[in-house]
Amino acid sequence: MPRKLEKMEGQVVGGMLRLFRNRLPRLRAGSLQEREAVKEPERAQEISLPTFAGGQHFFEYLLVVSLKRKSSGDDYEPIIIYQFPKRENLLRGQQEEEERLLGAIPLFCFPDGNAWAPLTEYPRETFSFVLTNVDGSRKIGYCRRLLPAGRGPRLPKVYCIISCIGCFGLFSKILDEVEKRHQISVAVIYPFMQGLREAAFPAPGKTVMLKSFIPDSGTEFISLTRPLDSHLEHVDFSVLLRCLSFEQILQIFASAVLERRIIFLAEGLSTLSQCIHAAAALLYPFSWAHTYIPVVPESLLDTVCCPTPFMVGVQMRFQQQVMDSPMEEEGPKIQGNFLKVGLRAVVHKVVVLLVNLCEGTFLMSVGDEKDILPPKLQDDILDSLGQGTNESQTSEQLNEHVSGPFVQFFVKTVGHYASYIKREANGQGHFQERAFYKALTSKTNRRFVKKFVKTQLFSLFIQEAEKSRNPPAGYFQRKILEYEEQKKQKKSREKTVK
């Protein structure tokens, strides 16, 4: 299994990253302040992300990205006009890594292409992107795109915070503070971000207070609270629920569980990033480790031709380019039209789920999305989702209401995994795969699990479990224990009745 996973990991990190080769902008000579911001993964062996600032800081960079007219033609290109902190006295290798990182960002702060012109009105957008390191770790870029203060036609700019911490709501509030200070002076941003950088990132459910001085306003105290349920702190399911039905969300979940290719279409950057983060969050406690691009820049649209699994977002204006891309694979005839080649029948089978978030429709699908999950468990999820959703719910309550049924799905299908890890004297575990899925009494559940254990989602999860002597004390484990206790109580009641 490890060798297989190494090969798959190469595909995961390298899949879409190969598309970046020879396309990422090389940084021009001059100040880092005149360069652009960061947004997506690079080819693993060519561009790896620096490891500055570990996980103890709120963020690694604050960048302001603006548009500058190209020397030739009327098009604009994005550049970094402000960077905090500035990194000096770096080793040569670190400096090269930083330059590659900063050189990639512009594509993702302005993924819409070069067709920009000065505007008098522009709706504010808050979105995020993901950077994947060579070791599979990820950094997140939190972006606020808007028109700067002023009169007359202006070009939008992006405030971008790069962090290894996933907490969209908290960073959205930080961006509010950055934006407020930038309207006064760039110099006012520095002490606020320095204070944030020196603050300890709060534990789930805890609050950190920052003191900040603003000219003409005096000293302000800013509270930043981290959600109690940390596995949902980077998610807002409300946008996904507005765009799609429960049944469609369930089919997207089923496709993701089998690690298929999924493309979301929408015009707004906020809609794309929110919906993709929400779809990925439904996989908890498993993590999508494949290509993951909330908004694909125009120059990288051929990502959708990548043969490896991916979950990507594309702006609606590029719909036709996506539809015209080759997203089929040849295989033995299963159904539909086929072409006879000698004595062999060949079928071109669509292997992509293409989701139109604007219309709430599937433009392409494999066709079996409703049959992937066990029918009874599908009904359980839909029944739970259909109960108790109302407008008075807080964001955290809504997130729990939507996520809960999917967590229960994994509790019921694979929650017994820890009992099938056999340990050696040194503590190293070995997963007993066959005994694990044979322990399921339901035939439909067993058929699903036999497929699921072959995915990288499950393999990476179980590898971590094999290394650990005890099951991790987290939300998923609590739900497993609650479920097992419920089963014991049910058996006890049944015995009493008899």
mmCIF file of N, CA, C and O in Angstrom, residues 372-452:
data_model
loop_
_atom_site.group_PDB
_atom_site.id
_atom_site.type_symbol
_atom_site.label_atom_id
_atom_site.label_comp_id
_atom_site.label_asym_id
_atom_site.label_seq_id
_atom_site.Cartn_x
_atom_site.Cartn_y
_atom_site.Cartn_z
ATOM 1 N N ILE A 372 -24.252 5.090 -5.999
ATOM 2 C CA ILE A 372 -22.949 4.851 -5.363
ATOM 3 C C ILE A 372 -23.100 4.493 -3.895
ATOM 4 O O ILE A 372 -22.476 3.558 -3.390
ATOM 5 N N LEU A 373 -23.926 5.221 -3.176
ATOM 6 C CA LEU A 373 -24.082 5.029 -1.736
ATOM 7 C C LEU A 373 -25.186 4.024 -1.438
ATOM 8 O O LEU A 373 -26.131 3.880 -2.212
ATOM 9 N N PRO A 374 -25.105 3.321 -0.318
ATOM 10 C CA PRO A 374 -26.182 2.394 0.069
ATOM 11 C C PRO A 374 -27.518 3.132 0.170
ATOM 12 O O PRO A 374 -27.578 4.215 0.787
ATOM 13 N N PRO A 375 -28.585 2.589 -0.431
ATOM 14 C CA PRO A 375 -29.879 3.297 -0.480
ATOM 15 C C PRO A 375 -30.404 3.737 0.887
ATOM 16 O O PRO A 375 -30.862 4.870 1.043
ATOM 17 N N LYS A 376 -30.341 2.857 1.879
ATOM 18 C CA LYS A 376 -30.881 3.219 3.188
ATOM 19 C C LYS A 376 -30.102 4.375 3.803
ATOM 20 O O LYS A 376 -30.698 5.283 4.396
ATOM 21 N N LEU A 377 -28.801 4.360 3.649
ATOM 22 C CA LEU A 377 -27.992 5.441 4.220
ATOM 23 C C LEU A 377 -28.203 6.750 3.466
ATOM 24 O O LEU A 377 -28.144 7.832 4.051
ATOM 25 N N GLN A 378 -28.472 6.652 2.165
ATOM 26 C CA GLN A 378 -28.838 7.853 1.413
ATOM 27 C C GLN A 378 -30.120 8.451 1.972
ATOM 28 O O GLN A 378 -30.222 9.672 2.175
ATOM 29 N N ASP A 379 -31.101 7.604 2.215
ATOM 30 C CA ASP A 379 -32.381 8.080 2.766
ATOM 31 C C ASP A 379 -32.182 8.703 4.143
ATOM 32 O O ASP A 379 -32.819 9.722 4.473
ATOM 33 N N ASP A 380 -31.308 8.105 4.946
ATOM 34 C CA ASP A 380 -31.034 8.657 6.277
ATOM 35 C C ASP A 380 -30.465 10.074 6.176
ATOM 36 O O ASP A 380 -30.851 10.973 6.937
ATOM 37 N N ILE A 381 -29.539 10.269 5.234
ATOM 38 C CA ILE A 381 -28.934 11.592 5.063
ATOM 39 C C ILE A 381 -29.990 12.602 4.627
ATOM 40 O O ILE A 381 -30.085 13.705 5.182
ATOM 41 N N LEU A 382 -30.795 12.239 3.628
ATOM 42 C CA LEU A 382 -31.815 13.161 3.116
ATOM 43 C C LEU A 382 -32.863 13.484 4.172
ATOM 44 O O LEU A 382 -33.309 14.634 4.288
ATOM 45 N N ASP A 383 -33.248 12.488 4.956
ATOM 46 C CA ASP A 383 -34.219 12.727 6.031
ATOM 47 C C ASP A 383 -33.662 13.711 7.061
ATOM 48 O O ASP A 383 -34.363 14.625 7.501
ATOM 49 N N SER A 384 -32.401 13.528 7.427
ATOM 50 C CA SER A 384 -31.784 14.415 8.416
ATOM 51 C C SER A 384 -31.627 15.832 7.881
ATOM 52 O O SER A 384 -31.879 16.809 8.586
ATOM 53 N N LEU A 385 -31.231 15.957 6.622
ATOM 54 C CA LEU A 385 -31.065 17.287 6.033
ATOM 55 C C LEU A 385 -32.391 18.024 5.932
ATOM 56 O O LEU A 385 -32.443 19.251 6.059
ATOM 57 N N GLY A 386 -33.458 17.272 5.706
ATOM 58 C CA GLY A 386 -34.774 17.890 5.520
ATOM 59 C C GLY A 386 -35.450 18.319 6.810
ATOM 60 O O GLY A 386 -36.518 18.942 6.779
ATOM 61 N N GLN A 387 -34.841 18.024 7.932
ATOM 62 C CA GLN A 387 -35.447 18.354 9.223
ATOM 63 C C GLN A 387 -34.745 19.535 9.884
ATOM 64 O O GLN A 387 -33.531 19.549 10.010
ATOM 65 N N GLY A 388 -35.535 20.505 10.272
ATOM 66 C CA GLY A 388 -35.028 21.543 11.175
ATOM 67 C C GLY A 388 -34.229 22.668 10.577
ATOM 68 O O GLY A 388 -33.695 23.500 11.310
ATOM 69 N N THR A 389 -34.101 22.772 9.243
ATOM 70 C CA THR A 389 -33.391 23.906 8.665
ATOM 71 C C THR A 389 -34.287 25.136 8.700
ATOM 72 O O THR A 389 -35.407 25.106 8.205
ATOM 73 N N ASN A 390 -33.801 26.235 9.279
ATOM 74 C CA ASN A 390 -34.595 27.468 9.313
ATOM 75 C C ASN A 390 -33.679 28.680 9.321
ATOM 76 O O ASN A 390 -32.481 28.582 9.576
ATOM 77 N N GLU A 391 -34.252 29.824 9.017
ATOM 78 C CA GLU A 391 -33.466 31.045 8.858
ATOM 79 C C GLU A 391 -32.912 31.575 10.172
ATOM 80 O O GLU A 391 -32.016 32.408 10.181
ATOM 81 N N SER A 392 -33.460 31.126 11.290
ATOM 82 C CA SER A 392 -32.999 31.618 12.585
ATOM 83 C C SER A 392 -31.714 30.935 13.052
ATOM 84 O O SER A 392 -31.117 31.352 14.042
ATOM 85 N N GLN A 393 -31.283 29.896 12.340
ATOM 86 C CA GLN A 393 -30.063 29.193 12.735
ATOM 87 C C GLN A 393 -28.837 30.072 12.545
ATOM 88 O O GLN A 393 -28.742 30.826 11.572
ATOM 89 N N THR A 394 -27.905 29.972 13.475
ATOM 90 C CA THR A 394 -26.620 30.639 13.298
ATOM 91 C C THR A 394 -25.811 29.879 12.245
ATOM 92 O O THR A 394 -26.158 28.751 11.873
ATOM 93 N N SER A 395 -24.729 30.487 11.800
ATOM 94 C CA SER A 395 -23.866 29.837 10.811
ATOM 95 C C SER A 395 -23.326 28.513 11.353
ATOM 96 O O SER A 395 -23.286 27.509 10.634
ATOM 97 N N GLU A 396 -22.925 28.503 12.623
ATOM 98 C CA GLU A 396 -22.387 27.279 13.215
ATOM 99 C C GLU A 396 -23.467 26.206 13.330
ATOM 100 O O GLU A 396 -23.201 25.018 13.104
ATOM 101 N N GLN A 397 -24.695 26.595 13.680
ATOM 102 C CA GLN A 397 -25.792 25.623 13.776
ATOM 103 C C GLN A 397 -26.116 25.030 12.413
ATOM 104 O O GLN A 397 -26.367 23.824 12.293
ATOM 105 N N LEU A 398 -26.109 25.882 11.377
ATOM 106 C CA LEU A 398 -26.382 25.397 10.024
ATOM 107 C C LEU A 398 -25.279 24.450 9.573
ATOM 108 O O LEU A 398 -25.555 23.387 8.985
ATOM 109 N N ASN A 399 -24.037 24.808 9.839
ATOM 110 C CA ASN A 399 -22.918 23.943 9.458
ATOM 111 C C ASN A 399 -23.035 22.569 10.113
ATOM 112 O O ASN A 399 -22.814 21.534 9.477
ATOM 113 N N GLU A 400 -23.385 22.555 11.396
ATOM 114 C CA GLU A 400 -23.531 21.289 12.120
ATOM 115 C C GLU A 400 -24.706 20.491 11.564
ATOM 116 O O GLU A 400 -24.631 19.266 11.416
ATOM 117 N N HIS A 401 -25.793 21.182 11.241
ATOM 118 C CA HIS A 401 -26.982 20.500 10.713
ATOM 119 C C HIS A 401 -26.677 19.816 9.380
ATOM 120 O O HIS A 401 -27.149 18.697 9.124
ATOM 121 N N VAL A 402 -25.891 20.474 8.528
ATOM 122 C CA VAL A 402 -25.585 19.908 7.206
ATOM 123 C C VAL A 402 -24.500 18.847 7.310
ATOM 124 O O VAL A 402 -24.598 17.780 6.702
ATOM 125 N N SER A 403 -23.468 19.120 8.080
ATOM 126 C CA SER A 403 -22.342 18.189 8.172
ATOM 127 C C SER A 403 -22.700 16.918 8.926
ATOM 128 O O SER A 403 -22.232 15.824 8.570
ATOM 129 N N GLY A 404 -23.520 17.042 9.970
ATOM 130 C CA GLY A 404 -23.818 15.917 10.850
ATOM 131 C C GLY A 404 -24.233 14.628 10.153
ATOM 132 O O GLY A 404 -23.676 13.549 10.433
ATOM 133 N N PRO A 405 -25.203 14.664 9.222
ATOM 134 C CA PRO A 405 -25.635 13.425 8.563
ATOM 135 C C PRO A 405 -24.526 12.730 7.770
ATOM 136 O O PRO A 405 -24.505 11.501 7.671
ATOM 137 N N PHE A 406 -23.615 13.511 7.208
ATOM 138 C CA PHE A 406 -22.526 12.910 6.440
ATOM 139 C C PHE A 406 -21.483 12.283 7.381
ATOM 140 O O PHE A 406 -20.901 11.243 7.062
ATOM 141 N N VAL A 407 -21.267 12.921 8.526
ATOM 142 C CA VAL A 407 -20.383 12.314 9.529
ATOM 143 C C VAL A 407 -20.980 10.989 9.991
ATOM 144 O O VAL A 407 -20.277 9.977 10.120
ATOM 145 N N GLN A 408 -22.311 10.984 10.221
ATOM 146 C CA GLN A 408 -22.980 9.752 10.645
ATOM 147 C C GLN A 408 -22.879 8.657 9.596
ATOM 148 O O GLN A 408 -22.772 7.473 9.926
ATOM 149 N N PHE A 409 -22.873 9.057 8.335
ATOM 150 C CA PHE A 409 -22.711 8.076 7.256
ATOM 151 C C PHE A 409 -21.382 7.337 7.415
ATOM 152 O O PHE A 409 -21.328 6.105 7.313
ATOM 153 N N PHE A 410 -20.317 8.078 7.686
ATOM 154 C CA PHE A 410 -19.009 7.436 7.859
ATOM 155 C C PHE A 410 -18.933 6.668 9.173
ATOM 156 O O PHE A 410 -18.255 5.639 9.255
ATOM 157 N N VAL A 411 -19.609 7.148 10.194
ATOM 158 C CA VAL A 411 -19.651 6.404 11.460
ATOM 159 C C VAL A 411 -20.262 5.028 11.227
ATOM 160 O O VAL A 411 -19.750 4.005 11.704
ATOM 161 N N LYS A 412 -21.346 4.976 10.460
ATOM 162 C CA LYS A 412 -22.059 3.717 10.241
ATOM 163 C C LYS A 412 -21.334 2.778 9.285
ATOM 164 O O LYS A 412 -21.493 1.556 9.375
ATOM 165 N N THR A 413 -20.550 3.334 8.371
ATOM 166 C CA THR A 413 -19.894 2.477 7.375
ATOM 167 C C THR A 413 -18.464 2.087 7.762
ATOM 168 O O THR A 413 -18.046 0.950 7.537
ATOM 169 N N VAL A 414 -17.699 3.024 8.341
ATOM 170 C CA VAL A 414 -16.290 2.730 8.624
ATOM 171 C C VAL A 414 -15.895 3.059 10.068
ATOM 172 O O VAL A 414 -14.708 3.016 10.405
ATOM 173 N N GLY A 415 -16.861 3.369 10.901
ATOM 174 C CA GLY A 415 -16.559 3.768 12.271
ATOM 175 C C GLY A 415 -15.931 2.682 13.116
ATOM 176 O O GLY A 415 -15.386 2.970 14.188
ATOM 177 N N HIS A 416 -15.967 1.440 12.649
ATOM 178 C CA HIS A 416 -15.378 0.320 13.401
ATOM 179 C C HIS A 416 -13.926 0.059 13.016
ATOM 180 O O HIS A 416 -13.358 -0.970 13.381
ATOM 181 N N TYR A 417 -13.299 0.989 12.295
ATOM 182 C CA TYR A 417 -11.947 0.758 11.744
ATOM 183 C C TYR A 417 -10.918 0.427 12.812
ATOM 184 O O TYR A 417 -10.026 -0.408 12.598
ATOM 185 N N ALA A 418 -10.997 1.098 13.983
ATOM 186 C CA ALA A 418 -9.954 0.933 15.005
ATOM 187 C C ALA A 418 -9.870 -0.502 15.515
ATOM 188 O O ALA A 418 -8.797 -0.970 15.916
ATOM 189 N N SER A 419 -10.995 -1.225 15.484
ATOM 190 C CA SER A 419 -11.001 -2.610 15.966
ATOM 191 C C SER A 419 -10.293 -3.559 15.014
ATOM 192 O O SER A 419 -10.047 -4.722 15.357
ATOM 193 N N TYR A 420 -9.970 -3.091 13.817
ATOM 194 C CA TYR A 420 -9.360 -3.968 12.817
ATOM 195 C C TYR A 420 -7.949 -3.495 12.451
ATOM 196 O O TYR A 420 -7.480 -3.727 11.342
ATOM 197 N N ILE A 421 -7.297 -2.841 13.412
ATOM 198 C CA ILE A 421 -5.883 -2.510 13.267
ATOM 199 C C ILE A 421 -5.105 -3.374 14.262
ATOM 200 O O ILE A 421 -5.213 -3.200 15.469
ATOM 201 N N LYS A 422 -4.403 -4.335 13.737
ATOM 202 C CA LYS A 422 -3.625 -5.256 14.569
ATOM 203 C C LYS A 422 -2.243 -4.656 14.820
ATOM 204 O O LYS A 422 -1.558 -4.269 13.876
ATOM 205 N N ARG A 423 -1.834 -4.608 16.094
ATOM 206 C CA ARG A 423 -0.602 -3.925 16.439
ATOM 207 C C ARG A 423 0.516 -4.897 16.829
ATOM 208 O O ARG A 423 0.280 -5.899 17.495
ATOM 209 N N GLU A 424 1.731 -4.548 16.418
ATOM 210 C CA GLU A 424 2.915 -5.308 16.803
ATOM 211 C C GLU A 424 3.382 -4.814 18.175
ATOM 212 O O GLU A 424 2.847 -3.848 18.726
ATOM 213 N N ALA A 425 4.397 -5.465 18.705
ATOM 214 C CA ALA A 425 4.911 -5.095 20.033
ATOM 215 C C ALA A 425 5.420 -3.659 20.061
ATOM 216 O O ALA A 425 5.337 -2.973 21.080
ATOM 217 N N ASN A 426 5.947 -3.173 18.921
ATOM 218 C CA ASN A 426 6.472 -1.803 18.876
ATOM 219 C C ASN A 426 5.382 -0.753 18.675
ATOM 220 O O ASN A 426 5.662 0.443 18.563
ATOM 221 N N GLY A 427 4.129 -1.194 18.587
ATOM 222 C CA GLY A 427 3.018 -0.263 18.444
ATOM 223 C C GLY A 427 2.578 -0.023 17.018
ATOM 224 O O GLY A 427 1.510 0.564 16.777
ATOM 225 N N GLN A 428 3.371 -0.441 16.035
ATOM 226 C CA GLN A 428 3.000 -0.250 14.639
ATOM 227 C C GLN A 428 1.773 -1.087 14.311
ATOM 228 O O GLN A 428 1.710 -2.277 14.629
ATOM 229 N N GLY A 429 0.804 -0.449 13.682
ATOM 230 C CA GLY A 429 -0.434 -1.140 13.364
ATOM 231 C C GLY A 429 -0.497 -1.634 11.935
ATOM 232 O O GLY A 429 0.174 -1.097 11.045
ATOM 233 N N HIS A 430 -1.312 -2.659 11.703
ATOM 234 C CA HIS A 430 -1.548 -3.198 10.363
ATOM 235 C C HIS A 430 -3.048 -3.389 10.195
ATOM 236 O O HIS A 430 -3.681 -4.128 10.955
ATOM 237 N N PHE A 431 -3.590 -2.728 9.221
ATOM 238 C CA PHE A 431 -5.031 -2.747 9.002
ATOM 239 C C PHE A 431 -5.462 -4.058 8.367
ATOM 240 O O PHE A 431 -4.893 -4.502 7.364
ATOM 241 N N GLN A 432 -6.478 -4.690 8.967
ATOM 242 C CA GLN A 432 -7.015 -5.958 8.452
ATOM 243 C C GLN A 432 -8.212 -5.654 7.541
ATOM 244 O O GLN A 432 -9.362 -5.669 7.960
ATOM 245 N N GLU A 433 -7.905 -5.352 6.289
ATOM 246 C CA GLU A 433 -8.924 -4.838 5.374
ATOM 247 C C GLU A 433 -10.082 -5.810 5.148
ATOM 248 O O GLU A 433 -11.253 -5.426 5.254
ATOM 249 N N ARG A 434 -9.775 -7.044 4.859
ATOM 250 C CA ARG A 434 -10.824 -8.012 4.530
ATOM 251 C C ARG A 434 -11.761 -8.236 5.732
ATOM 252 O O ARG A 434 -12.986 -8.215 5.588
ATOM 253 N N ALA A 435 -11.187 -8.436 6.902
ATOM 254 C CA ALA A 435 -12.008 -8.637 8.096
ATOM 255 C C ALA A 435 -12.840 -7.393 8.405
ATOM 256 O O ALA A 435 -13.965 -7.484 8.904
ATOM 257 N N PHE A 436 -12.286 -6.215 8.076
ATOM 258 C CA PHE A 436 -12.959 -4.948 8.335
ATOM 259 C C PHE A 436 -14.274 -4.845 7.562
ATOM 260 O O PHE A 436 -15.327 -4.584 8.139
ATOM 261 N N TYR A 437 -14.225 -5.074 6.243
ATOM 262 C CA TYR A 437 -15.476 -4.907 5.500
ATOM 263 C C TYR A 437 -16.401 -6.113 5.645
ATOM 264 O O TYR A 437 -17.616 -5.989 5.512
ATOM 265 N N LYS A 438 -15.840 -7.285 5.963
ATOM 266 C CA LYS A 438 -16.701 -8.447 6.180
ATOM 267 C C LYS A 438 -17.482 -8.334 7.491
ATOM 268 O O LYS A 438 -18.495 -9.010 7.683
ATOM 269 N N ALA A 439 -17.025 -7.456 8.385
ATOM 270 C CA ALA A 439 -17.721 -7.272 9.657
ATOM 271 C C ALA A 439 -19.060 -6.564 9.484
ATOM 272 O O ALA A 439 -19.903 -6.588 10.384
ATOM 273 N N LEU A 440 -19.272 -5.940 8.337
ATOM 274 C CA LEU A 440 -20.534 -5.245 8.075
ATOM 275 C C LEU A 440 -21.616 -6.263 7.731
ATOM 276 O O LEU A 440 -21.435 -7.098 6.842
ATOM 277 N N THR A 441 -22.730 -6.211 8.417
ATOM 278 C CA THR A 441 -23.816 -7.173 8.178
ATOM 279 C C THR A 441 -24.643 -6.819 6.958
ATOM 280 O O THR A 441 -25.191 -7.692 6.294
ATOM 281 N N SER A 442 -24.730 -5.532 6.629
ATOM 282 C CA SER A 442 -25.503 -5.097 5.469
ATOM 283 C C SER A 442 -24.714 -5.330 4.185
ATOM 284 O O SER A 442 -23.575 -4.876 4.053
ATOM 285 N N LYS A 443 -25.298 -6.027 3.223
ATOM 286 C CA LYS A 443 -24.614 -6.310 1.959
ATOM 287 C C LYS A 443 -24.353 -5.035 1.166
ATOM 288 O O LYS A 443 -23.297 -4.885 0.546
ATOM 289 N N THR A 444 -25.320 -4.117 1.180
ATOM 290 C CA THR A 444 -25.130 -2.876 0.422
ATOM 291 C C THR A 444 -24.036 -2.021 1.050
ATOM 292 O O THR A 444 -23.230 -1.409 0.339
ATOM 293 N N ASN A 445 -23.986 -1.989 2.378
ATOM 294 C CA ASN A 445 -22.908 -1.258 3.044
ATOM 295 C C ASN A 445 -21.555 -1.887 2.738
ATOM 296 O O ASN A 445 -20.561 -1.195 2.505
ATOM 297 N N ARG A 446 -21.532 -3.226 2.728
ATOM 298 C CA ARG A 446 -20.277 -3.923 2.471
ATOM 299 C C ARG A 446 -19.787 -3.665 1.049
ATOM 300 O O ARG A 446 -18.591 -3.447 0.822
ATOM 301 N N ARG A 447 -20.700 -3.655 0.091
ATOM 302 C CA ARG A 447 -20.307 -3.394 -1.304
ATOM 303 C C ARG A 447 -19.701 -2.002 -1.434
ATOM 304 O O ARG A 447 -18.701 -1.811 -2.130
ATOM 305 N N PHE A 448 -20.317 -1.037 -0.771
ATOM 306 C CA PHE A 448 -19.776 0.329 -0.828
ATOM 307 C C PHE A 448 -18.395 0.395 -0.188
ATOM 308 O O PHE A 448 -17.454 0.966 -0.752
ATOM 309 N N VAL A 449 -18.246 -0.174 1.003
ATOM 310 C CA VAL A 449 -16.988 -0.078 1.749
ATOM 311 C C VAL A 449 -15.853 -0.773 1.003
ATOM 312 O O VAL A 449 -14.706 -0.319 1.027
ATOM 313 N N LYS A 450 -16.140 -1.872 0.296
ATOM 314 C CA LYS A 450 -15.103 -2.564 -0.474
ATOM 315 C C LYS A 450 -14.513 -1.651 -1.541
ATOM 316 O O LYS A 450 -13.331 -1.748 -1.873
ATOM 317 N N LYS A 451 -15.330 -0.748 -2.077
ATOM 318 C CA LYS A 451 -14.822 0.237 -3.039
ATOM 319 C C LYS A 451 -14.107 1.375 -2.330
ATOM 320 O O LYS A 451 -13.048 1.828 -2.755
ATOM 321 N N PHE A 452 -14.700 1.825 -1.234
ATOM 322 C CA PHE A 452 -14.166 2.991 -0.537
ATOM 323 C C PHE A 452 -12.773 2.730 0.043
ATOM 324 O O PHE A 452 -11.923 3.628 0.047
#
